[in-house]
Short mmCIF file of C-alpha atoms in Angstrom, two decimals:
data_model
loop_
_atom_site.label_atom_id
_atom_site.label_comp_id
_atom_site.label_asym_id
_atom_site.label_seq_id
_atom_site.Cartn_x
_atom_site.Cartn_y
_atom_site.Cartn_z
CA MET A 1 -43.55 -27.07 -78.36
CA THR A 2 -42.72 -25.58 -74.24
CA THR A 3 -40.53 -27.12 -72.38
CA THR A 4 -41.49 -25.34 -69.11
CA ALA A 5 -43.80 -26.77 -66.34
CA THR A 6 -46.60 -24.76 -65.45
CA ALA A 7 -47.60 -23.42 -62.10
CA ASP A 8 -50.80 -25.80 -61.65
CA GLU A 9 -48.36 -28.82 -62.92
CA LEU A 10 -45.58 -28.31 -60.76
CA ALA A 11 -47.96 -27.25 -57.52
CA THR A 12 -49.97 -30.73 -57.95
CA ALA A 13 -47.04 -33.02 -58.72
CA THR A 14 -44.89 -31.38 -55.77
CA GLY A 15 -48.01 -32.32 -53.53
CA ILE A 16 -48.39 -35.89 -54.64
CA ALA A 17 -44.74 -36.02 -54.58
CA GLN A 18 -45.24 -35.19 -50.93
CA GLN A 19 -47.56 -37.84 -50.13
CA ILE A 20 -45.94 -40.32 -51.20
CA LEU A 21 -42.64 -39.59 -49.44
CA GLY A 22 -44.25 -38.57 -46.39
CA ALA A 23 -45.90 -42.12 -46.29
CA GLY A 24 -42.68 -43.88 -47.60
CA THR A 25 -45.12 -45.85 -50.14
CA LEU A 26 -47.10 -45.16 -52.95
CA ARG A 27 -49.61 -47.43 -51.25
CA GLY A 28 -52.73 -45.08 -50.63
CA VAL A 29 -51.77 -42.94 -53.45
CA PRO A 30 -53.64 -42.22 -56.61
CA ALA A 31 -52.31 -42.80 -59.27
CA THR A 32 -51.26 -40.01 -61.05
CA LEU A 33 -52.01 -40.96 -64.84
CA VAL A 34 -55.21 -43.21 -64.57
CA ALA A 35 -58.61 -41.64 -65.47
CA ALA A 36 -60.59 -40.23 -62.59
CA GLU A 37 -63.70 -42.59 -63.77
CA HIS A 38 -61.33 -45.55 -62.92
CA GLY A 39 -60.14 -44.03 -59.30
CA GLY A 40 -56.76 -41.86 -60.58
CA LEU A 41 -56.06 -38.39 -60.64
CA GLY A 42 -56.35 -38.04 -64.60
CA ARG A 43 -53.38 -35.99 -64.94
CA ASP A 44 -50.73 -35.27 -67.62
CA HIS A 45 -47.73 -37.22 -68.37
CA ALA A 46 -45.74 -33.76 -67.56
CA VAL A 47 -47.36 -34.19 -64.40
CA HIS A 48 -46.14 -37.55 -63.96
CA GLY A 49 -42.57 -36.86 -65.02
CA GLU A 50 -42.26 -34.21 -62.63
CA VAL A 51 -43.45 -36.10 -59.62
CA CYS A 52 -40.88 -39.03 -60.72
CA ARG A 53 -38.35 -36.19 -61.02
CA LEU A 54 -39.51 -34.89 -57.21
CA VAL A 55 -39.34 -37.79 -55.40
CA ALA A 56 -35.67 -39.09 -57.02
CA GLU A 57 -33.87 -35.96 -55.64
CA VAL A 58 -35.00 -37.55 -52.13
CA SER A 59 -35.21 -41.27 -52.83
CA PRO A 60 -34.68 -42.99 -56.07
CA SER A 61 -35.42 -46.32 -54.68
CA LEU A 62 -38.89 -44.96 -54.06
CA GLN A 63 -39.22 -43.54 -56.89
CA SER A 64 -38.62 -47.01 -58.58
CA GLN A 65 -42.53 -48.27 -56.73
CA VAL A 66 -44.11 -45.35 -59.05
CA THR A 67 -42.45 -46.22 -62.34
CA VAL A 68 -43.51 -49.94 -61.90
CA HIS A 69 -46.85 -49.36 -60.63
CA SER A 70 -47.54 -46.70 -63.33
CA MET A 71 -46.63 -48.78 -65.76
CA VAL A 72 -48.70 -51.90 -64.25
CA CYS A 73 -51.74 -49.40 -64.32
CA ARG A 74 -50.91 -48.04 -67.87
CA ALA A 75 -51.76 -51.78 -69.19
CA LEU A 76 -55.03 -52.51 -67.63
CA GLU A 77 -56.16 -48.92 -68.58
CA ARG A 78 -55.20 -48.94 -72.30
CA TRP A 79 -54.76 -52.94 -72.94
CA GLY A 80 -57.41 -54.66 -70.27
CA SER A 81 -60.46 -56.01 -71.00
CA ALA A 82 -64.19 -54.98 -69.26
CA GLN A 83 -63.59 -57.22 -66.55
CA VAL A 84 -59.91 -56.90 -65.43
CA LYS A 85 -60.75 -53.52 -65.68
CA ALA A 86 -63.61 -53.37 -63.55
CA ALA A 87 -62.30 -55.47 -60.93
CA HIS A 88 -58.47 -54.60 -60.68
CA LEU A 89 -58.27 -51.47 -61.96
CA PRO A 90 -60.03 -49.28 -58.67
CA GLY A 91 -57.55 -50.72 -56.20
CA LEU A 92 -54.91 -49.98 -58.24
CA ALA A 93 -55.47 -46.23 -59.33
CA SER A 94 -56.45 -45.51 -55.41
CA GLY A 95 -53.49 -47.30 -54.16
CA ARG A 96 -55.38 -49.44 -52.42
CA ALA A 97 -53.17 -52.63 -54.23
CA MET A 98 -49.52 -52.09 -55.25
CA GLY A 99 -49.13 -53.63 -58.35
CA ALA A 100 -45.52 -55.05 -60.32
CA PHE A 101 -44.00 -55.61 -63.44
CA ALA A 102 -42.99 -59.00 -63.95
CA LEU A 103 -41.07 -59.25 -67.21
CA THR A 104 -36.92 -59.86 -67.22
CA GLU A 105 -36.04 -63.51 -66.49
CA GLU A 106 -32.25 -65.31 -66.31
CA ASP A 107 -32.32 -65.02 -70.17
CA ALA A 108 -34.96 -62.08 -71.08
CA GLY A 109 -33.38 -58.62 -70.39
CA SER A 110 -33.15 -56.09 -72.82
CA ASP A 111 -34.10 -58.50 -75.48
CA ILE A 112 -37.56 -59.13 -74.29
CA ARG A 113 -38.72 -61.97 -76.80
CA GLY A 114 -35.99 -64.39 -74.74
CA VAL A 115 -39.28 -64.63 -72.67
CA ALA A 116 -39.18 -68.78 -70.80
CA VAL A 117 -41.98 -68.61 -68.60
CA ARG A 118 -44.85 -70.88 -70.00
CA ALA A 119 -48.08 -70.13 -70.16
CA GLU A 120 -50.17 -73.42 -71.23
CA PRO A 121 -54.09 -72.73 -71.71
CA THR A 122 -56.98 -74.99 -69.42
CA THR A 123 -60.08 -75.27 -69.61
CA ASP A 124 -60.72 -71.56 -68.00
CA GLY A 125 -57.66 -70.09 -68.05
CA TRP A 126 -53.41 -70.07 -68.32
CA ARG A 127 -51.22 -72.71 -66.19
CA LEU A 128 -47.85 -70.68 -65.40
CA ASP A 129 -44.85 -72.28 -64.57
CA GLY A 130 -40.61 -70.64 -64.55
CA THR A 131 -39.44 -68.06 -62.50
CA LYS A 132 -38.85 -64.40 -62.63
CA ARG A 133 -36.51 -62.08 -62.20
CA TRP A 134 -34.96 -58.87 -60.09
CA VAL A 135 -39.32 -57.75 -59.64
CA THR A 136 -38.94 -54.00 -58.49
CA PHE A 137 -41.18 -53.71 -55.24
CA GLY A 138 -41.95 -57.42 -55.38
CA LEU A 139 -41.99 -58.33 -52.49
CA ASP A 140 -44.42 -55.50 -51.50
CA ALA A 141 -47.20 -56.13 -54.67
CA ASP A 142 -50.21 -57.59 -54.90
CA CYS A 143 -50.43 -58.30 -57.94
CA PHE A 144 -48.05 -58.90 -61.12
CA LEU A 145 -48.35 -57.51 -64.80
CA LEU A 146 -46.82 -60.92 -66.28
CA PHE A 147 -45.56 -61.73 -69.58
CA ALA A 148 -45.24 -65.55 -70.40
CA ALA A 149 -44.53 -67.46 -73.57
CA ALA A 150 -47.86 -68.87 -74.89
CA PRO A 151 -48.79 -71.75 -77.79
CA GLY A 152 -50.30 -68.82 -80.19
CA GLY A 153 -47.47 -65.57 -78.73
CA PRO A 154 -46.83 -64.11 -76.01
CA VAL A 155 -49.37 -63.82 -73.34
CA ALA A 156 -49.86 -60.93 -70.65
CA LEU A 157 -51.41 -61.77 -67.21
CA LEU A 158 -52.31 -60.31 -64.36
CA VAL A 159 -50.98 -63.06 -61.29
CA LEU A 160 -51.87 -62.06 -58.15
CA SER A 161 -49.35 -62.81 -54.84
CA THR A 162 -51.89 -65.02 -53.08
CA ASP A 163 -52.50 -67.27 -56.13
CA ASP A 164 -51.98 -71.12 -55.63
CA GLY A 165 -48.65 -71.55 -56.52
CA VAL A 166 -46.96 -68.47 -56.73
CA THR A 167 -43.98 -68.12 -54.01
CA LEU A 168 -42.03 -64.90 -53.79
CA THR A 169 -38.05 -65.09 -52.66
CA PRO A 170 -36.34 -61.64 -52.29
CA SER A 171 -33.18 -61.12 -55.27
CA PRO A 172 -29.56 -60.38 -54.75
CA ARG A 173 -29.48 -56.99 -52.82
CA THR A 174 -28.25 -54.56 -55.51
CA SER A 175 -25.26 -52.23 -54.72
CA GLY A 176 -28.06 -49.29 -56.83
CA LEU A 177 -31.58 -49.10 -55.86
CA ALA A 178 -31.08 -50.99 -52.88
CA GLN A 179 -34.19 -50.03 -51.37
CA SER A 180 -36.44 -51.37 -53.98
CA ARG A 181 -37.72 -55.06 -52.09
CA LEU A 182 -36.69 -56.88 -55.70
CA ALA A 183 -38.10 -60.37 -55.71
CA ASP A 184 -37.95 -63.26 -57.83
CA LEU A 185 -41.52 -64.41 -58.49
CA ARG A 186 -41.76 -68.72 -58.93
CA LEU A 187 -44.60 -69.65 -60.60
CA GLU A 188 -45.26 -73.70 -60.27
CA SER A 189 -48.75 -75.11 -61.90
CA CYS A 190 -49.93 -71.30 -60.88
CA VAL A 191 -53.53 -71.17 -62.47
CA VAL A 192 -54.35 -67.89 -63.92
CA PRO A 193 -58.65 -67.50 -64.94
CA GLN A 194 -59.18 -66.06 -68.27
CA ASP A 195 -60.80 -63.27 -66.83
CA ARG A 196 -57.39 -61.70 -65.85
CA ARG A 197 -55.73 -61.61 -69.16
CA VAL A 198 -54.92 -58.78 -70.10
CA SER A 199 -53.35 -59.16 -74.02
CA SER A 200 -54.64 -61.45 -76.57
CA PRO A 201 -51.71 -64.43 -77.66
CA GLY A 202 -48.90 -62.99 -79.72
CA THR A 203 -49.95 -59.19 -78.81
CA ALA A 204 -48.32 -59.12 -75.45
CA LEU A 205 -44.75 -58.11 -76.29
CA SER A 206 -45.35 -55.85 -79.27
CA HIS A 207 -48.17 -53.84 -77.89
CA VAL A 208 -48.87 -54.08 -73.64
CA ALA A 209 -44.90 -54.28 -72.51
CA THR A 210 -43.80 -51.98 -75.32
CA ASP A 211 -46.25 -49.28 -74.05
CA ALA A 212 -46.00 -49.84 -70.95
CA LEU A 213 -41.49 -49.40 -71.25
CA LEU A 214 -42.38 -46.27 -72.84
CA LEU A 215 -44.15 -45.16 -70.03
CA GLY A 216 -41.13 -46.86 -67.87
CA ARG A 217 -38.64 -44.63 -69.84
CA LEU A 218 -40.07 -41.21 -69.43
CA SER A 219 -40.66 -42.30 -65.69
CA VAL A 220 -36.59 -43.43 -65.39
CA ALA A 221 -35.84 -40.29 -67.48
CA PHE A 222 -37.79 -37.97 -64.80
CA ALA A 223 -36.03 -39.63 -62.75
CA ALA A 224 -32.59 -39.81 -63.65
CA TRP A 225 -32.90 -35.83 -63.63
CA GLY A 226 -33.89 -35.65 -60.50
CA LEU A 227 -31.03 -37.36 -59.02
CA ALA A 228 -28.76 -35.51 -61.12
CA ARG A 229 -29.98 -32.32 -59.30
CA SER A 230 -29.23 -33.88 -55.40
CA ALA A 231 -25.39 -34.71 -57.10
CA LEU A 232 -25.46 -31.19 -58.42
CA ARG A 233 -26.66 -29.95 -55.18
CA LEU A 234 -24.49 -31.49 -52.88
CA ALA A 235 -21.51 -31.06 -55.78
CA VAL A 236 -21.27 -27.18 -55.61
CA GLU A 237 -22.01 -27.27 -51.44
CA ARG A 238 -18.89 -29.29 -51.68
CA SER A 239 -16.69 -26.46 -53.58
CA VAL A 240 -17.93 -24.40 -51.78
CA ALA A 241 -17.40 -25.59 -47.83
CA ARG A 242 -14.12 -27.32 -49.00
CA LYS A 243 -11.01 -25.45 -48.44
CA GLN A 244 -7.90 -26.33 -50.46
CA PHE A 245 -5.00 -24.38 -51.24
CA ASP A 246 -5.75 -21.28 -49.23
CA GLY A 247 -9.55 -21.40 -50.70
CA PRO A 248 -12.31 -22.92 -51.51
CA LEU A 249 -12.61 -25.44 -53.96
CA HIS A 250 -14.61 -24.05 -56.53
CA ASP A 251 -11.39 -21.47 -56.50
CA ARG A 252 -9.53 -23.94 -58.67
CA GLN A 253 -10.60 -23.82 -62.64
CA LEU A 254 -10.39 -27.52 -62.71
CA VAL A 255 -13.42 -27.83 -60.21
CA ARG A 256 -15.38 -24.34 -61.98
CA GLY A 257 -15.15 -26.43 -65.28
CA LEU A 258 -16.75 -29.94 -63.50
CA LEU A 259 -19.30 -27.62 -62.20
CA ALA A 260 -19.99 -26.04 -65.25
CA ASP A 261 -20.32 -29.39 -67.39
CA ALA A 262 -22.23 -30.71 -64.90
CA SER A 263 -24.92 -27.80 -64.66
CA VAL A 264 -25.07 -27.95 -68.29
CA ALA A 265 -26.09 -31.90 -68.65
CA VAL A 266 -28.69 -31.28 -65.56
CA ASP A 267 -30.07 -28.54 -67.80
CA ALA A 268 -30.08 -30.00 -70.83
CA THR A 269 -31.85 -32.98 -69.30
CA ALA A 270 -34.61 -31.07 -68.12
CA GLU A 271 -35.37 -29.87 -71.58
CA LEU A 272 -35.30 -33.35 -72.87
CA CYS A 273 -37.55 -34.85 -70.43
CA ARG A 274 -40.38 -32.12 -70.44
CA LYS A 275 -40.51 -32.52 -74.19
CA ALA A 276 -40.46 -36.44 -73.92
CA ALA A 277 -43.49 -35.88 -71.52
CA ARG A 278 -45.12 -32.66 -74.12
CA ALA A 279 -44.82 -35.07 -77.22
CA MET A 280 -46.48 -38.24 -75.41
CA ASP A 281 -49.59 -35.41 -74.04
CA ALA A 282 -49.56 -34.45 -77.51
CA ARG A 283 -48.96 -37.96 -79.01
CA ASP A 284 -46.51 -36.68 -81.17
CA GLU A 285 -45.56 -38.73 -84.03
CA TRP A 286 -42.14 -38.94 -83.04
CA ALA A 287 -43.24 -39.04 -79.21
CA VAL A 288 -41.14 -42.47 -78.96
CA HIS A 289 -37.90 -40.81 -80.84
CA HIS A 290 -38.36 -37.76 -77.87
CA VAL A 291 -38.97 -40.48 -74.68
CA LEU A 292 -35.86 -42.44 -76.09
CA THR A 293 -33.29 -39.74 -76.22
CA ALA A 294 -34.45 -38.40 -72.73
CA LYS A 295 -33.88 -41.49 -70.96
CA LEU A 296 -30.51 -42.12 -72.92
CA PHE A 297 -29.02 -38.71 -72.36
CA ALA A 298 -30.85 -38.52 -68.71
CA SER A 299 -29.40 -42.16 -66.96
CA ARG A 300 -25.56 -40.61 -68.66
CA THR A 301 -26.34 -37.18 -67.13
CA ALA A 302 -26.96 -38.73 -63.87
CA THR A 303 -23.80 -40.87 -63.97
CA SER A 304 -21.58 -38.04 -64.52
CA VAL A 305 -23.23 -35.74 -62.25
CA ALA A 306 -22.84 -38.36 -59.54
CA ALA A 307 -19.04 -38.92 -60.66
CA THR A 308 -18.76 -35.17 -60.40
CA ALA A 309 -19.82 -35.12 -57.13
CA ALA A 310 -18.13 -38.43 -55.70
CA GLN A 311 -14.73 -36.74 -57.07
CA LEU A 312 -15.39 -33.43 -55.32
CA HIS A 313 -16.10 -35.12 -52.02
CA GLY A 314 -12.32 -37.35 -51.93
CA ALA A 315 -12.47 -39.82 -49.56
CA ALA A 316 -15.60 -38.51 -47.91
CA GLY A 317 -17.68 -39.78 -51.44
CA LEU A 318 -16.18 -43.27 -51.47
CA VAL A 319 -17.44 -44.11 -47.84
CA ASP A 320 -20.04 -46.77 -48.42
CA GLY A 321 -23.04 -45.92 -47.68
CA SER A 322 -22.53 -41.80 -47.81
CA PRO A 323 -25.11 -40.07 -49.38
CA VAL A 324 -22.38 -39.70 -52.49
CA ASP A 325 -21.59 -43.05 -52.76
CA THR A 326 -25.37 -44.04 -52.48
CA LEU A 327 -26.06 -41.49 -55.42
CA VAL A 328 -23.01 -43.09 -57.59
CA ARG A 329 -24.66 -46.48 -57.16
CA ASP A 330 -27.93 -45.55 -57.85
CA ALA A 331 -27.22 -43.43 -60.92
CA ARG A 332 -25.68 -46.81 -62.50
CA VAL A 333 -28.77 -48.76 -62.22
CA PHE A 334 -30.10 -46.05 -64.37
CA GLU A 335 -28.49 -47.14 -67.35
CA VAL A 336 -29.32 -50.57 -66.75
CA ILE A 337 -33.12 -50.35 -66.47
CA GLU A 338 -35.91 -50.29 -68.74
CA GLY A 339 -33.45 -50.25 -71.66
CA ASN A 340 -29.48 -50.03 -71.40
CA THR A 341 -27.66 -47.94 -72.41
CA GLN A 342 -26.26 -49.56 -75.63
CA LEU A 343 -29.89 -50.75 -76.65
CA LEU A 344 -31.52 -47.00 -76.05
CA GLN A 345 -28.45 -46.10 -78.53
CA ASP A 346 -29.82 -48.53 -80.98
CA LEU A 347 -33.28 -47.61 -81.31
CA VAL A 348 -32.37 -44.19 -80.87
CA ALA A 349 -30.18 -44.20 -84.24
CA GLY A 350 -33.40 -46.71 -85.58
CA GLN A 351 -35.18 -43.39 -84.55
CA VAL A 352 -32.90 -41.06 -86.47
CA LEU A 353 -32.74 -42.91 -89.55
CA ALA A 354 -36.61 -43.33 -89.70
CA ARG A 355 -37.15 -39.77 -89.50
CA PHE A 356 -34.39 -39.10 -91.94
CA ARG A 357 -36.24 -41.33 -94.70
CA SER A 358 -39.50 -39.66 -93.64
CA GLY A 359 -38.14 -36.55 -94.39
CA ASP A 360 -39.12 -35.00 -90.86
CA ASP A 361 -35.76 -34.96 -89.70
CA HIS A 362 -35.40 -31.55 -88.16
CA ASP A 363 -37.13 -31.06 -84.80
CA ALA A 364 -39.06 -27.66 -83.80
#
């Protein structure tokens, strides 16, 4: 399985990323992965990943909008009924409308089975009550892919920001990805019509959320790689420009060790991310394993390389809001979102054991 990006993939991804960065928003930019028949670009995961990397190299916060909007589009395109797709997917795919992923609650994070927002059946739909927390770009979203507990099992619904009973308030500002426009989504007797149901009761978490989270984890892996590239660049620039002990920092052996380790980690992350994207495009039997591995390694790499950049910048790297300080804070978020490091370790171990038991424990 090749892990080299083609010239066409890089050119396409660069054009999309420049459009997003130039506008400062995903609004108005066609969705990379959605099929052209629905208004998207119909490109593959390899291109989507490179877009995530390129945007994250400049703005990890803005990249988080790419992640969640793509997850909503994926869910509607793959799992939505013909009705909900016809009514809402073209707007999302074209960038006219923005989607947000509403799963997390006060007591439901990594363990998504703890969802407590209730969806009670009505004569023509569902009545929602409860609160979703930390909805990425929720303040800018036109609709929310929302997961709720229902009598027949968890259900996924498309909630509009204009629905009666919907209240959006800014979430407490986080130290990392501070520009991600986080929102708390409160629902009070909010009635969602039956034609905006995305999943049957009982399949929302096992099918819709799991599938969307896989794409989210791939996106975050590429984003973490992009952040690590930026951090490595700042670390190298500092080691060349900063003079200490009658010479540049990079003349010090221990500094060279830091740079070497950071460079190796970034290069390894590139291989794992691109391998994961290729596996998803090929519908590889072990694509989940490759994505989980990439997300786990990439998020750790972002943290370690950002720490190296901070170490080499000294006091200048500790200044609140400085480029290095921002990277350190943003990198920390990647070890939390779309499955924290400890959860990912558990999931990767499960994949390793499953591959061993299947007799397919040697990767080509």
